[in-house]
Each structure stands twice: as structure tokens, then as C-alpha cells.
Tab-separated table of C-alpha atoms and ligand atoms in Angstrom:
chain	number	residue	atom	x	y	z
A	24	MET	CA	63.217	64.414	-18.700
A	25	SER	CA	60.540	65.937	-20.366
A	26	ARG	CA	57.154	66.935	-19.014
A	27	GLY	CA	54.531	64.952	-20.011
A	28	ARG	CA	51.450	66.030	-22.126
A	29	PHE	CA	48.071	67.773	-20.174
A	30	ILE	CA	44.868	65.898	-22.299
A	31	THR	CA	41.857	66.895	-21.092
A	32	LEU	CA	38.428	65.386	-22.624
A	33	GLU	CA	35.203	67.681	-22.142
A	34	GLY	CA	31.752	67.370	-23.707
A	35	ILE	CA	28.302	67.322	-22.233
A	36	GLU	CA	26.940	64.115	-20.042
A	37	GLY	CA	27.131	61.287	-21.839
A	38	ALA	CA	29.547	61.994	-24.643
A	39	GLY	CA	32.078	58.908	-24.541
A	40	LYS	CA	34.495	61.206	-22.282
A	41	SER	CA	34.866	57.857	-20.135
A	42	THR	CA	35.210	55.466	-23.087
A	43	VAL	CA	37.663	57.630	-24.963
A	44	ALA	CA	39.620	58.112	-22.084
A	45	GLN	CA	40.619	54.851	-21.379
A	46	LEU	CA	41.395	53.827	-24.843
A	47	ALA	CA	43.488	57.268	-25.516
A	48	VAL	CA	45.443	55.384	-22.721
A	49	ASP	CA	45.587	51.782	-24.263
A	50	TRP	CA	46.658	53.880	-27.637
A	51	LEU	CA	49.557	55.726	-25.680
A	52	GLY	CA	50.539	52.866	-24.230
A	53	ALA	CA	50.743	50.196	-26.684
A	54	ARG	CA	53.210	53.320	-28.500
A	55	GLY	CA	55.301	53.135	-25.045
A	56	ILE	CA	54.060	56.484	-23.770
A	57	THR	CA	53.143	55.776	-19.879
A	58	ALA	CA	49.894	58.293	-19.457
A	59	ARG	CA	47.383	57.548	-16.715
A	60	VAL	CA	43.719	58.741	-16.977
A	61	THR	CA	41.939	60.794	-13.827
A	62	ARG	CA	39.014	63.330	-13.187
A	63	GLU	CA	37.511	66.271	-11.885
A	64	PRO	CA	36.088	66.821	-9.713
A	65	GLY	CA	38.187	64.530	-8.058
A	66	GLY	CA	40.758	62.590	-8.522
A	67	THR	CA	43.329	62.448	-5.801
A	68	PRO	CA	41.066	60.635	-2.627
A	69	LEU	CA	41.072	64.236	-1.103
A	70	ALA	CA	39.404	65.893	-4.210
A	71	GLU	CA	37.375	62.573	-4.778
A	72	ARG	CA	36.276	63.653	-1.036
A	73	VAL	CA	34.843	66.868	-2.328
A	74	ARG	CA	33.674	65.375	-5.736
A	75	LYS	CA	30.879	63.868	-3.671
A	76	ILE	CA	29.810	66.808	-1.652
A	77	VAL	CA	29.215	68.678	-5.186
A	78	LEU	CA	27.508	66.139	-6.480
A	79	GLU	CA	25.478	64.696	-4.276
A	80	ARG	CA	21.599	65.657	-3.573
A	81	GLY	CA	20.277	66.832	-0.393
A	82	PRO	CA	18.187	69.065	1.661
A	83	GLU	CA	20.536	72.416	1.552
A	84	ALA	CA	20.596	74.551	-1.628
A	85	VAL	CA	24.311	74.825	-3.342
A	86	SER	CA	24.469	78.165	-5.005
A	87	PRO	CA	26.335	78.499	-8.210
A	88	GLN	CA	28.847	80.332	-6.658
A	89	ALA	CA	29.691	77.473	-3.877
A	90	GLU	CA	29.741	75.246	-6.458
A	91	THR	CA	32.624	77.146	-8.903
A	92	LEU	CA	34.484	77.374	-5.426
A	93	LEU	CA	33.826	73.695	-4.773
A	94	MET	CA	35.116	72.458	-7.735
A	95	PHE	CA	38.278	74.714	-7.611
A	96	ALA	CA	38.776	73.168	-4.259
A	97	ALA	CA	38.670	70.042	-5.874
A	98	ARG	CA	41.017	71.064	-8.996
A	99	SER	CA	43.468	72.864	-6.673
A	100	ILE	CA	44.178	69.479	-4.807
A	101	HIS	CA	44.108	67.460	-7.817
A	102	VAL	CA	46.921	69.661	-9.655
A	103	GLU	CA	48.929	70.253	-6.877
A	104	ASN	CA	48.706	66.569	-5.748
A	105	LEU	CA	48.068	64.149	-8.825
A	106	ILE	CA	48.337	66.256	-12.028
A	107	ARG	CA	51.582	68.296	-11.273
A	108	PRO	CA	54.051	65.295	-10.013
A	109	ALA	CA	52.956	62.814	-13.150
A	110	LEU	CA	53.672	65.397	-15.509
A	111	ALA	CA	57.020	66.273	-13.274
A	112	ARG	CA	57.762	62.635	-13.850
A	113	GLY	CA	57.514	62.311	-17.627
A	114	GLU	CA	53.633	60.486	-17.579
A	115	TRP	CA	50.837	62.014	-19.443
A	116	VAL	CA	47.627	63.205	-17.778
A	117	ILE	CA	44.467	62.283	-20.049
A	118	CYS	CA	42.036	64.268	-17.549
A	119	ASP	CA	38.291	63.664	-17.861
A	120	ARG	CA	37.102	67.525	-17.538
A	121	PHE	CA	39.414	70.298	-16.121
A	122	THR	CA	38.081	74.533	-16.070
A	123	ASP	CA	36.495	73.996	-19.358
A	124	ALA	CA	33.600	72.624	-17.295
A	125	THR	CA	33.794	74.835	-15.013
A	126	ARG	CA	33.651	78.015	-17.946
A	127	ALA	CA	30.602	75.698	-19.411
A	128	TYR	CA	28.593	74.663	-16.540
A	129	GLN	CA	29.003	77.277	-13.700
A	130	GLY	CA	29.746	80.315	-16.677
A	131	TYR	CA	27.891	79.402	-19.969
A	132	GLY	CA	25.755	76.560	-17.670
A	133	ARG	CA	24.815	78.745	-14.614
A	134	GLY	CA	25.812	82.627	-15.232
A	135	LEU	CA	28.584	83.184	-13.973
A	136	ASP	CA	30.523	85.670	-14.723
A	137	GLN	CA	33.935	84.171	-16.878
A	138	ALA	CA	35.971	86.934	-15.373
A	139	TRP	CA	36.169	85.756	-12.039
A	140	ILE	CA	36.209	82.466	-13.466
A	141	GLU	CA	39.160	82.907	-15.084
A	142	GLN	CA	40.393	85.020	-12.013
A	143	LEU	CA	40.458	81.644	-10.357
A	144	ALA	CA	41.124	79.720	-12.575
A	145	LEU	CA	44.839	81.732	-13.158
A	146	ALA	CA	45.211	81.835	-9.271
A	147	VAL	CA	44.449	78.051	-9.199
A	148	HIS	CA	46.396	76.397	-11.991
A	149	GLY	CA	48.120	79.340	-13.385
A	150	ASP	CA	50.231	78.509	-16.175
A	151	LEU	CA	49.101	74.953	-16.138
A	152	GLN	CA	46.993	74.819	-18.999
A	153	PRO	CA	46.367	71.793	-21.324
A	154	ASP	CA	48.161	70.930	-24.274
A	155	CYS	CA	45.305	69.582	-26.233
A	156	THR	CA	41.105	69.466	-25.207
A	157	LEU	CA	39.055	67.171	-27.027
A	158	LEU	CA	35.857	68.522	-27.327
A	159	LEU	CA	33.088	65.037	-27.505
A	160	ASP	CA	30.002	67.490	-29.686
A	161	LEU	CA	26.711	65.583	-29.836
A	162	PRO	CA	23.095	66.692	-30.088
A	163	VAL	CA	22.069	66.924	-25.994
A	164	ALA	CA	19.368	64.593	-26.224
A	165	MET	CA	21.788	61.763	-27.689
A	166	GLY	CA	23.864	62.405	-25.044
A	167	LEU	CA	21.827	62.422	-22.150
A	168	SER	CA	20.150	59.156	-23.731
A	169	ARG	CA	23.553	57.208	-23.776
A	170	ALA	CA	23.785	57.983	-20.330
A	171	ARG	CA	20.921	57.937	-18.518
A	172	GLY	CA	20.597	54.013	-20.568
A	173	ARG	CA	23.985	53.637	-18.848
A	174	SER	CA	23.648	54.581	-15.598
A	175	GLY	CA	22.059	52.780	-12.195
A	176	SER	CA	22.661	55.093	-9.716
A	177	ALA	CA	20.538	57.736	-8.394
A	178	ALA	CA	20.886	61.463	-10.656
A	179	ASP	CA	23.723	63.617	-8.518
A	180	ARG	CA	22.795	67.493	-9.148
A	181	PHE	CA	23.958	68.005	-12.742
A	182	GLU	CA	22.186	64.893	-13.655
A	183	ALA	CA	18.683	66.039	-12.956
A	184	GLU	CA	19.195	69.547	-14.717
A	185	VAL	CA	16.673	70.264	-17.278
A	186	GLU	CA	17.367	70.039	-21.170
A	187	GLU	CA	18.208	73.405	-21.463
A	188	PHE	CA	20.579	73.949	-19.516
A	189	PHE	CA	23.134	71.242	-20.729
A	190	GLU	CA	21.784	73.365	-24.706
A	191	ARG	CA	23.481	76.396	-22.758
A	192	VAL	CA	26.827	73.788	-22.198
A	193	ARG	CA	27.139	72.493	-24.962
A	194	LYS	CA	26.831	76.342	-26.802
A	195	GLY	CA	29.343	76.934	-24.538
A	196	TYR	CA	31.580	74.679	-25.106
A	197	LEU	CA	31.492	74.774	-28.971
A	198	LEU	CA	32.088	78.874	-27.930
A	199	ILE	CA	35.273	78.175	-26.625
A	200	ALA	CA	36.575	75.489	-29.194
A	201	GLN	CA	35.535	78.742	-31.906
A	202	ASN	CA	38.097	80.294	-29.166
A	203	ASP	CA	40.666	78.271	-28.824
A	204	PRO	CA	41.139	76.340	-31.811
A	205	ARG	CA	44.830	75.732	-31.770
A	206	ARG	CA	44.240	74.247	-28.211
A	207	VAL	CA	40.768	72.552	-28.439
A	208	ARG	CA	39.202	69.853	-31.259
A	209	VAL	CA	36.113	69.081	-31.269
A	210	VAL	CA	35.453	65.260	-32.199
A	211	ASP	CA	32.202	64.011	-33.355
A	212	ALA	CA	31.146	62.224	-30.578
A	213	ALA	CA	27.083	61.502	-32.404
A	214	ARG	CA	29.731	59.190	-34.552
A	215	ALA	CA	29.401	54.915	-33.719
A	216	LEU	CA	32.577	54.556	-31.380
A	217	PRO	CA	35.558	53.570	-34.053
A	218	ASP	CA	34.925	57.081	-36.294
A	219	VAL	CA	34.735	58.700	-32.655
A	220	THR	CA	38.409	56.232	-31.710
A	221	GLU	CA	40.305	57.596	-35.429
A	222	GLN	CA	39.149	61.017	-34.972
A	223	VAL	CA	40.590	60.869	-31.359
A	224	THR	CA	43.433	58.747	-32.345
A	225	ARG	CA	44.607	61.308	-35.582
A	226	ALA	CA	44.543	64.247	-32.729
A	227	LEU	CA	47.243	61.926	-30.379
A	228	GLU	CA	49.144	61.449	-33.444
A	229	SER	CA	49.689	65.083	-33.810
A	230	LEU	CA	50.867	65.097	-30.728
B	310	Z5A	N1	31.367	69.656	-13.482
B	310	Z5A	C1	30.961	70.975	-13.198
B	310	Z5A	O1	29.897	71.790	-13.379
B	310	Z5A	N2	31.955	72.214	-13.546
B	310	Z5A	C2	33.614	71.326	-13.196
B	310	Z5A	O2	34.122	72.181	-13.690
B	310	Z5A	C3	33.348	70.347	-13.177
B	310	Z5A	C4	32.299	69.216	-13.293
B	310	Z5A	C5	34.949	69.489	-13.444
B	310	Z5A	C6	30.210	65.471	-13.513
B	310	Z5A	O3	31.463	65.228	-14.213
B	310	Z5A	C7	29.431	66.417	-12.809
B	310	Z5A	O4	30.699	67.847	-12.911
B	310	Z5A	C8	29.442	66.310	-14.448
B	310	Z5A	C9	29.487	68.075	-14.511
B	310	Z5A	C10	30.074	68.633	-13.639
B	310	Z5A	N3	27.826	66.631	-15.257
B	310	Z5A	N4	27.301	66.707	-16.026
B	310	Z5A	N5	26.564	66.666	-16.734
B	310	Z5A	P1	31.599	63.896	-15.040
B	310	Z5A	O5	32.704	63.726	-15.952
B	310	Z5A	O6	32.083	62.656	-13.782
B	310	Z5A	O7	29.587	62.983	-15.584
B	310	Z5A	P2	29.618	63.066	-16.625
B	310	Z5A	O8	29.685	64.032	-17.947
B	310	Z5A	O9	27.990	62.652	-15.769
B	310	Z5A	O10	29.850	61.735	-17.027
B	310	Z5A	P3	29.216	60.776	-17.879
B	310	Z5A	O11	27.788	60.143	-17.631
B	310	Z5A	O12	29.710	59.529	-17.171
B	310	Z5A	O13	29.624	60.337	-19.647
B	310	Z5A	P4	31.144	60.017	-20.710
B	310	Z5A	O14	31.945	59.735	-20.130
B	310	Z5A	O15	30.986	61.706	-21.513
B	310	Z5A	O16	29.980	59.362	-21.083
B	310	Z5A	P5	30.347	57.512	-21.159
B	310	Z5A	O17	30.585	57.172	-19.681
B	310	Z5A	O18	32.173	57.307	-21.954
B	310	Z5A	O19	29.809	56.997	-22.249
B	310	Z5A	C11	28.278	56.856	-21.763
B	310	Z5A	C12	27.442	55.870	-22.779
B	310	Z5A	O20	27.620	55.779	-23.890
B	310	Z5A	C13	28.060	54.162	-22.253
B	310	Z5A	O21	27.201	53.521	-22.167
B	310	Z5A	C14	29.264	54.110	-23.552
B	310	Z5A	O22	29.573	53.156	-23.742
B	310	Z5A	C15	28.116	54.613	-24.656
B	310	Z5A	N6	29.289	55.064	-25.556
B	310	Z5A	C16	30.090	56.148	-25.466
B	310	Z5A	N7	30.763	56.761	-27.193
B	310	Z5A	C17	29.844	55.597	-27.777
B	310	Z5A	C18	29.314	55.823	-29.426
B	310	Z5A	N8	30.133	56.668	-29.813
B	310	Z5A	N9	28.441	55.415	-29.617
B	310	Z5A	C19	27.625	55.116	-29.178
B	310	Z5A	N10	27.977	54.785	-27.919
B	310	Z5A	C20	28.992	55.359	-27.082
């Protein structure tokens, strides 16, 4: 049996990743391809517990280093317990965020050393890289307004960040795309949903 494809979705908050993830699964399903949606941090019961720890706002500070290590701890569990087994069964995995999020948020956003992040990536998932990454790009103000329009719960540690932080993250993502154009496709997520859907299905078709 051939290995499934590993597709990751990236972008700033409110870019539409969850919306696109469902759309991609439905589109693939209609073509006879079994795909599953998962997310990071999280994706398995244990990794979801780590997600809670890393996103929750609390009285104790979480350093950028600790934040990064928690992201990779959750990722390690997720890769070994869900992503690799699903791909080995021939399923496609659509993952809402992966290591590019660490590069963009902890690297470009928080200013951590990218070389250290790459060392951790190599240790945690080695040869496993996404076959394709869809970067949903849109202006920060638009993403935040979409996310805040939808959110009913209290802001987590990232949602409480200032706009300049998300500007650094967005620029970081665009640099990642520029440096790896074969893997990363930039989708104009500021467009209306039918237009975004068309851009996404075009990318899936080419896979
Ligand atoms: N994080 C990190 O720092 N390092 C890491 O390594 C990883 C993560 C893995 C949680 O991520 C946080 O973890 C995240 C980065 C950090 N924090 N931030 N920011 P998350 O992915 O769980 O949370 P999120 O980025 O905040 O996701 P989100 O707000 O759920 O956004 P989304 O999934 O991209 O958007 P959506 O829910 O699909 O859409 C938002 C709303 O817009 C919704 O009402 C839609 O109906 C609407 N929408 C979607 N598309 C459109 C279009 N095209 N037009 C109009 N309206 C639209």
C-alpha cells in the first residue's frame, strides 16, 4: 500500500485553516481518498493535554524556550501516535499547523534561534516533512477581526498578543514560503470563501 500524503495548513489566527481543513477532507472524500483532519498543538488525547498547558493563560510565566519545547513535546506524541500510523495505512493527513508554526511563531514572532528550532525538528520528526503546505495569507487586521468575531471563549496566550507580534509571524511565514516554494503554496485567504476554495482544490489536484 502506498503511503498517504501529508498536507499542512498554516497562517495567522483567523486565516481560515479549520474551514479549509474540512473542505479539503470533503473534496478528497468525494474522490475516494480517505483523509483525516488533525491539529497542532494537539491531535491525540495526550497531546491535547499538552495543548491546554501551552495555550492557557495562568499566573506563571512560560518562556519562549519552554513554549517551543512544549510544542515539540506535543508534536512528538502526535507524529508517533497518529500521523505516521495514518500515513502508513495509506490515509491522507490534513494537519492544522505543524513545524512551520514553530518557525513562524517562536522563531520569527518570539525571536528564538531558527537553528535551534531546526535541531528540535530533526530530533522529533526527522525524515517526516509535509508533502504540501498551504499557507493561508491575509492581512493581520482581517485575520484578527475574523477570529474575534467568532470566538466566544476567553483569549488564550496567543490571542492576547499585540498586532505587531502577528505582523512578525505573517512576515516569517511569507519568508518560509519564499525559501521553499516547491512545498509551500501561498493561498490568498483575504478572498471570499468560494475563491479560497478554488485555490485550495487547485493545489490538491496537483498532488
Ligand atoms: N502555535 C505556536 O505558537 N507554535 C506552534 O508550533 C503551533 C501553534 C503548532 C493555537 O493554534 C495557537 O498555537 C496559535 C499558534 C500557536 N495561536 N495563534 N494565533 P490554533 O491553530 O488552534 O488557533 P488559531 O490560529 O487561533 O486558529 P483559529 O483562530 O481557529 O483560525 P483558523 O482555523 O485559521 O480560522 P477559521 O476558524 O477557519 O476561520 C475563522 C473565522 O473566519 C470563522 O468564523 C470562519 O467562518 C471565517 N472565515 C474563514 N474563511 C473565510 C473567508 N474566506 N471569508 C470570510 N470568512 C471566513
